[in-house]
GROMACS .gro file of N, CA and C in nm:
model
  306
    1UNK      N    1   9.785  10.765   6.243
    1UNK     CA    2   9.658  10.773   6.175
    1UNK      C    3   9.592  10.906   6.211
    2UNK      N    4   9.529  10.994   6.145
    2UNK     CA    5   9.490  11.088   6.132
    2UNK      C    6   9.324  11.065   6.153
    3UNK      N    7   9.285  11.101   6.297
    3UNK     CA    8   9.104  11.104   6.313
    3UNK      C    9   9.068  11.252   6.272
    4UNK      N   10   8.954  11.236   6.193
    4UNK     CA   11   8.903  11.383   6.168
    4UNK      C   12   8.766  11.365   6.278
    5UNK      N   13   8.731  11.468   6.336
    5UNK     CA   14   8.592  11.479   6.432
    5UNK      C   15   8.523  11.614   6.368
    6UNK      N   16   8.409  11.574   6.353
    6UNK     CA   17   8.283  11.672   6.314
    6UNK      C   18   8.189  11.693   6.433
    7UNK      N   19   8.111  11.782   6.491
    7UNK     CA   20   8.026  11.742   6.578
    7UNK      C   21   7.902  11.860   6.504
    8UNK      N   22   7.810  11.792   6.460
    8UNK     CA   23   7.716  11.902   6.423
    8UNK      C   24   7.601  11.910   6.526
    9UNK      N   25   7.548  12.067   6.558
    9UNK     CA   26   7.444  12.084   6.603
    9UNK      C   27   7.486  12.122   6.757
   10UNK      N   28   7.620  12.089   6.817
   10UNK     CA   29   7.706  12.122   6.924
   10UNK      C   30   7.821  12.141   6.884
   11UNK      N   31   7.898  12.197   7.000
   11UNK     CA   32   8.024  12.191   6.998
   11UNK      C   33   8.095  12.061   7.160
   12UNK      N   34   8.185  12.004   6.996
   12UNK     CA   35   8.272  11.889   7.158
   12UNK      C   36   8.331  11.977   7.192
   13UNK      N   37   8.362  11.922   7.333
   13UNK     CA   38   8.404  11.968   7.412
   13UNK      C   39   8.602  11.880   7.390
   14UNK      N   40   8.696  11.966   7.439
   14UNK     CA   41   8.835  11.876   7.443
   14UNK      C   42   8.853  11.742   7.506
   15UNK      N   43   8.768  11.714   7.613
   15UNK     CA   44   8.763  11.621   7.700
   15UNK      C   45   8.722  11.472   7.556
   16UNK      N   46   8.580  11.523   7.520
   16UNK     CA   47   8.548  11.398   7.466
   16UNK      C   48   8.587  11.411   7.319
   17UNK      N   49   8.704  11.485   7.257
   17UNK     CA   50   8.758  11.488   7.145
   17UNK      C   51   8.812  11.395   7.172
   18UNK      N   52   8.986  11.417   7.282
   18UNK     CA   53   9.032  11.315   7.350
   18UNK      C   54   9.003  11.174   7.311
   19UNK      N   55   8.918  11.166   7.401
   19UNK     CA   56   8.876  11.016   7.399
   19UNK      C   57   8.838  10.965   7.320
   20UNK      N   58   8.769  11.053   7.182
   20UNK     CA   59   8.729  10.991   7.063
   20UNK      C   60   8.857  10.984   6.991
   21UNK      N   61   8.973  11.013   7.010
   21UNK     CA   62   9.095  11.003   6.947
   21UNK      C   63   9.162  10.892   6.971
   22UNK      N   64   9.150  10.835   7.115
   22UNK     CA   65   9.235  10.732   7.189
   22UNK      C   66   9.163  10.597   7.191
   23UNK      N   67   8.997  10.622   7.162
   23UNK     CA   68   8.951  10.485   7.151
   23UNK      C   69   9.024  10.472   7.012
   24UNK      N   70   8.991  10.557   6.848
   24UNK     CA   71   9.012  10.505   6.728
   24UNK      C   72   9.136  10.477   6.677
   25UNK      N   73   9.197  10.521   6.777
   25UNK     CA   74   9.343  10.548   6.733
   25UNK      C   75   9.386  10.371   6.793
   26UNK      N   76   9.290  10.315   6.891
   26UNK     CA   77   9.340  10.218   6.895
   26UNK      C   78   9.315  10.074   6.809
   27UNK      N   79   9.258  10.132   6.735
   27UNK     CA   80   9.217  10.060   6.590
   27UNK      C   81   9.341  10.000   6.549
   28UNK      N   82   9.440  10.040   6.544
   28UNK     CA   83   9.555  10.074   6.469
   28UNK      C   84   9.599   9.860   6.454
   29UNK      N   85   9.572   9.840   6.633
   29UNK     CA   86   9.638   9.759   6.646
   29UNK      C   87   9.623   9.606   6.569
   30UNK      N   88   9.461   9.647   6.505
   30UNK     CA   89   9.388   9.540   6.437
   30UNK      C   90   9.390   9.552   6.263
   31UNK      N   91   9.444   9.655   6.256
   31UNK     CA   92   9.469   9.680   6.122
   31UNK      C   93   9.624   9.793   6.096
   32UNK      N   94   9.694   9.715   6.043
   32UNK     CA   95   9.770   9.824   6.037
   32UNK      C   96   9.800   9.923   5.842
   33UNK      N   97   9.693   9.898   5.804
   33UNK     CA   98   9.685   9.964   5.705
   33UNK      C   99   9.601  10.073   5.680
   34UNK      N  100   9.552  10.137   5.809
   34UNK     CA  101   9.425  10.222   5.837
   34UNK      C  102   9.518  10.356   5.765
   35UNK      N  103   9.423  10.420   5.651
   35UNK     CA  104   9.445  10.573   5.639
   35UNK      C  105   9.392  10.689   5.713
   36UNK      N  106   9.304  10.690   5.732
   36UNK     CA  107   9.249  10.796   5.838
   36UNK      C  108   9.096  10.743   5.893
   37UNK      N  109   9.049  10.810   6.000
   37UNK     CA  110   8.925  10.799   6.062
   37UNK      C  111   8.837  10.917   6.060
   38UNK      N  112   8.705  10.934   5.972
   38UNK     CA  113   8.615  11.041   6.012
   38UNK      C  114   8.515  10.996   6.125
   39UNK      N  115   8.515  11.095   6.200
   39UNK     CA  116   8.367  11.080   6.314
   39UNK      C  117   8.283  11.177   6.288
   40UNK      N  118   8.165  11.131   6.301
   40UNK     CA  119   8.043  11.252   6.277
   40UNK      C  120   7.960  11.246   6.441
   41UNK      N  121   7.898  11.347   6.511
   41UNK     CA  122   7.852  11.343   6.598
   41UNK      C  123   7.732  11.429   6.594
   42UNK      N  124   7.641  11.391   6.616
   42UNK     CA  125   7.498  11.496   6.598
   42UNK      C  126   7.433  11.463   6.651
   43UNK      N  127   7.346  11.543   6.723
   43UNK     CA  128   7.239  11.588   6.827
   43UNK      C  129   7.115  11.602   6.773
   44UNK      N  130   6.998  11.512   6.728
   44UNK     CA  131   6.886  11.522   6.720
   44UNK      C  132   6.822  11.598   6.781
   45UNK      N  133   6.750  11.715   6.757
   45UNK     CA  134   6.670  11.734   6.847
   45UNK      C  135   6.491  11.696   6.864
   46UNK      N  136   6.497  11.610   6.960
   46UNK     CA  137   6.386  11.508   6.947
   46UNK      C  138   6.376  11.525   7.129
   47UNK      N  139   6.232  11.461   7.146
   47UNK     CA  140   6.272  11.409   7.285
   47UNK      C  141   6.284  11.302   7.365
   48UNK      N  142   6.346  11.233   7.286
   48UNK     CA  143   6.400  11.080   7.331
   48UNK      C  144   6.545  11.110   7.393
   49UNK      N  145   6.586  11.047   7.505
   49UNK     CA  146   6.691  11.041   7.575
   49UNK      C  147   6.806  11.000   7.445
   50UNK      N  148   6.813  10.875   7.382
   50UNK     CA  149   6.893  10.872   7.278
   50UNK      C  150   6.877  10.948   7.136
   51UNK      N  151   6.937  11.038   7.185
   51UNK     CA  152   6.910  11.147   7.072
   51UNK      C  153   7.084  11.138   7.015
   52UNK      N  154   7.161  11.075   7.049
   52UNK     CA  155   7.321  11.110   6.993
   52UNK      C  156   7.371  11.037   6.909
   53UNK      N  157   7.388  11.073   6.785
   53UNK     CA  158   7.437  10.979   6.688
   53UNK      C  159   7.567  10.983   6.641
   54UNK      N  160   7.649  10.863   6.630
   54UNK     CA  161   7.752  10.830   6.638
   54UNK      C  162   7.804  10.780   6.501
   55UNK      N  163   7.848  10.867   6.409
   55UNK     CA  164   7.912  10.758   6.268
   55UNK      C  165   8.075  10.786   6.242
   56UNK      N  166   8.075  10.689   6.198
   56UNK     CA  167   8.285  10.663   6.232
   56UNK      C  168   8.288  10.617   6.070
   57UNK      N  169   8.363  10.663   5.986
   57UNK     CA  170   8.435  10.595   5.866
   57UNK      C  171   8.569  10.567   5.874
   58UNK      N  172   8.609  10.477   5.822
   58UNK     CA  173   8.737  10.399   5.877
   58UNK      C  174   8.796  10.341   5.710
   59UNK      N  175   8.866  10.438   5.617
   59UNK     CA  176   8.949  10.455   5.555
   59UNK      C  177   9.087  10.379   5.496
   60UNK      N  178   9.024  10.263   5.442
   60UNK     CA  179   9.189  10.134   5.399
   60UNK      C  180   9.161  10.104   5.317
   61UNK      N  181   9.274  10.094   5.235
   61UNK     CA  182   9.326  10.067   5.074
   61UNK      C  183   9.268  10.008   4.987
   62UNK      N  184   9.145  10.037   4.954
   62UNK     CA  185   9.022   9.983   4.834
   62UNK      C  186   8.910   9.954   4.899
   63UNK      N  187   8.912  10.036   5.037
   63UNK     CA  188   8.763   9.989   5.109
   63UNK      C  189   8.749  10.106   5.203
   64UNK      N  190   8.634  10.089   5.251
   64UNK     CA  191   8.586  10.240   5.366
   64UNK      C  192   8.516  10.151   5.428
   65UNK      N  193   8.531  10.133   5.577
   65UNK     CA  194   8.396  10.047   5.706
   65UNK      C  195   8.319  10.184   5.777
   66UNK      N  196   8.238  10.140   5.811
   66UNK     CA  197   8.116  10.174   5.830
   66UNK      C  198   8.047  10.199   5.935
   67UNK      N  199   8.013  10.289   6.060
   67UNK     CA  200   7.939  10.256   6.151
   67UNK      C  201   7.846  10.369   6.190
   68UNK      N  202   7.726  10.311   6.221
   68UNK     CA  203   7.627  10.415   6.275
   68UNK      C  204   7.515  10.400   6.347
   69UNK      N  205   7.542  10.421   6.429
   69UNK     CA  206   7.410  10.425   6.542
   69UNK      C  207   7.422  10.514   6.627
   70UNK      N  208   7.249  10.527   6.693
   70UNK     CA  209   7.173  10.616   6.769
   70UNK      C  210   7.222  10.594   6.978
   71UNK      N  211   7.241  10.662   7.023
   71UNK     CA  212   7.285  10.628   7.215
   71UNK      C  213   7.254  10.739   7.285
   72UNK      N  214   7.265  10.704   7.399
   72UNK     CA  215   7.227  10.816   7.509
   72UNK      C  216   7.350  10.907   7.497
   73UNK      N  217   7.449  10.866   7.468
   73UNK     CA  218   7.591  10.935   7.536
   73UNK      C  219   7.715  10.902   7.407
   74UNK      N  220   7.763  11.006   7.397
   74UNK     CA  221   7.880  10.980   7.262
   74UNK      C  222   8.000  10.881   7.302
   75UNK      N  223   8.035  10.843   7.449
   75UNK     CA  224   8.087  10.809   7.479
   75UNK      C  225   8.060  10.644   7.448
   76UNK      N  226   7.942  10.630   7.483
   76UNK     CA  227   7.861  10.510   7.469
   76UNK      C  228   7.903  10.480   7.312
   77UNK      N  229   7.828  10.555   7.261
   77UNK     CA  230   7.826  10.528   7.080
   77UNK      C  231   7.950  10.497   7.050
   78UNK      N  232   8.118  10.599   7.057
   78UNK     CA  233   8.215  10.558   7.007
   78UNK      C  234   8.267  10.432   7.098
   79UNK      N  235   8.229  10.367   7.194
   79UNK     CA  236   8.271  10.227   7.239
   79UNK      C  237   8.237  10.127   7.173
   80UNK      N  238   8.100  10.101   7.106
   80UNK     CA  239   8.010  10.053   7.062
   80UNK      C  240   8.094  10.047   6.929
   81UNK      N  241   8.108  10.158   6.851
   81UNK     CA  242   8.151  10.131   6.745
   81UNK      C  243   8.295  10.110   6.702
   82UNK      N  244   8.391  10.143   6.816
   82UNK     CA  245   8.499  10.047   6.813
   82UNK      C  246   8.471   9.911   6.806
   83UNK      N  247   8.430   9.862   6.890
   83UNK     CA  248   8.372   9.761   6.882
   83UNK      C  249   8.373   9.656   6.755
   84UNK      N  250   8.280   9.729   6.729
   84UNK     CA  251   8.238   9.689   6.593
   84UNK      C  252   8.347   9.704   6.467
   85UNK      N  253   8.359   9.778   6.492
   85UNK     CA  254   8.492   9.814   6.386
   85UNK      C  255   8.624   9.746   6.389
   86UNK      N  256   8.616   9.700   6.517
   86UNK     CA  257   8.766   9.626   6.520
   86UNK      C  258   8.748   9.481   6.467
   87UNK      N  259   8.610   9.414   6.478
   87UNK     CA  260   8.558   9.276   6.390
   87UNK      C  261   8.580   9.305   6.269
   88UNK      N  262   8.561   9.408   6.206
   88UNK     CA  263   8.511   9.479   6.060
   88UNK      C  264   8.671   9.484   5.997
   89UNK      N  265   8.763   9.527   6.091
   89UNK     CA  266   8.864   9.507   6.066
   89UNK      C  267   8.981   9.395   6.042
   90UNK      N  268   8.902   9.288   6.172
   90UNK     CA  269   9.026   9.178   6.122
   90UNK      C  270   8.905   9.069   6.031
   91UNK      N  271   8.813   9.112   6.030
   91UNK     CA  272   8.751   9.013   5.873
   91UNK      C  273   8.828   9.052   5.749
   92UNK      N  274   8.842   9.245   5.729
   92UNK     CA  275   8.894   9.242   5.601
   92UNK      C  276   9.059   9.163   5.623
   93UNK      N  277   9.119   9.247   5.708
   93UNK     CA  278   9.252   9.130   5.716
   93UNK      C  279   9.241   9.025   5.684
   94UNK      N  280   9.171   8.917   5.691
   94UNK     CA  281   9.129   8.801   5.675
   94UNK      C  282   9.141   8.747   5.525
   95UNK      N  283   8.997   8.862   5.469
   95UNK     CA  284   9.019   8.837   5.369
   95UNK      C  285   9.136   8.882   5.260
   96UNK      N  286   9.175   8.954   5.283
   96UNK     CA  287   9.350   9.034   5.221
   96UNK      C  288   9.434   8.893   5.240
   97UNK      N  289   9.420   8.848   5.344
   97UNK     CA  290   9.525   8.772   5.387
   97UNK      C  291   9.490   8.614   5.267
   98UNK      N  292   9.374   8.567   5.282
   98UNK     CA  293   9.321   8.462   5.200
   98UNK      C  294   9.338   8.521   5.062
   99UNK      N  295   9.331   8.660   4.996
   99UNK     CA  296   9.314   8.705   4.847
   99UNK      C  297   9.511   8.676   4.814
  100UNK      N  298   9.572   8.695   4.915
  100UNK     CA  299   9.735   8.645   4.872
  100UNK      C  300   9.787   8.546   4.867
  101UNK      N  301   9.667   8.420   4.987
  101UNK     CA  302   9.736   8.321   4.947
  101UNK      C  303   9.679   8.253   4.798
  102UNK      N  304   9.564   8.292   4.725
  102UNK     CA  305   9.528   8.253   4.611
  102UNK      C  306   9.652   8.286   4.498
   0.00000   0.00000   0.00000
């Protein structure tokens, strides 16, 4: 699966490219029809501690999932939205799986 990473307003660093590669990449295991992953990463500048916003699109065969929210730390955000994404993922399985047995 192919992750694309954006980071606007900074530059990532290799370290937390990495890791944004190895959490999404482990997506894989809950869906195995994933086409690719975009991440967006941007830096508000505000002065609230959670200024880091975290959005992930997640790319399968007549559908795109969804995630986005605000954290202290990108690290934080892309856990969070694995997270989330891996529910997001075996619901659609779910339903794929129920649309064949009809």
């Amino acid at each position: 699966m192919k992750v694309f990473t954006q980071s606007v307003n900074f530059t990532a660093d290799k370290k937390l490219i990495d890791y944004i590669e190895r959490k999404i990449e482990g997506l894989e295991k809950f869906h195995d029809k994933i086409v690719d992953a975009e991440v967006f990463l941007k830096v508000q500048k505000t002065s609230e501690k959670e200024n880091k916003i975290t959005e992930v699109k997640v790319n399968i065969p007549g559908s795109e999932l969804m995630f986005k929210k605000q954290y202290k730390t990108f690290e934080e955000g892309i856990s969070v939205a694995v997270e989330s994404l891996k529910r997001q993922l075996k619901k659609s399985k779910e339903k794929d799986k129920d649309f064949l047995v009809l």
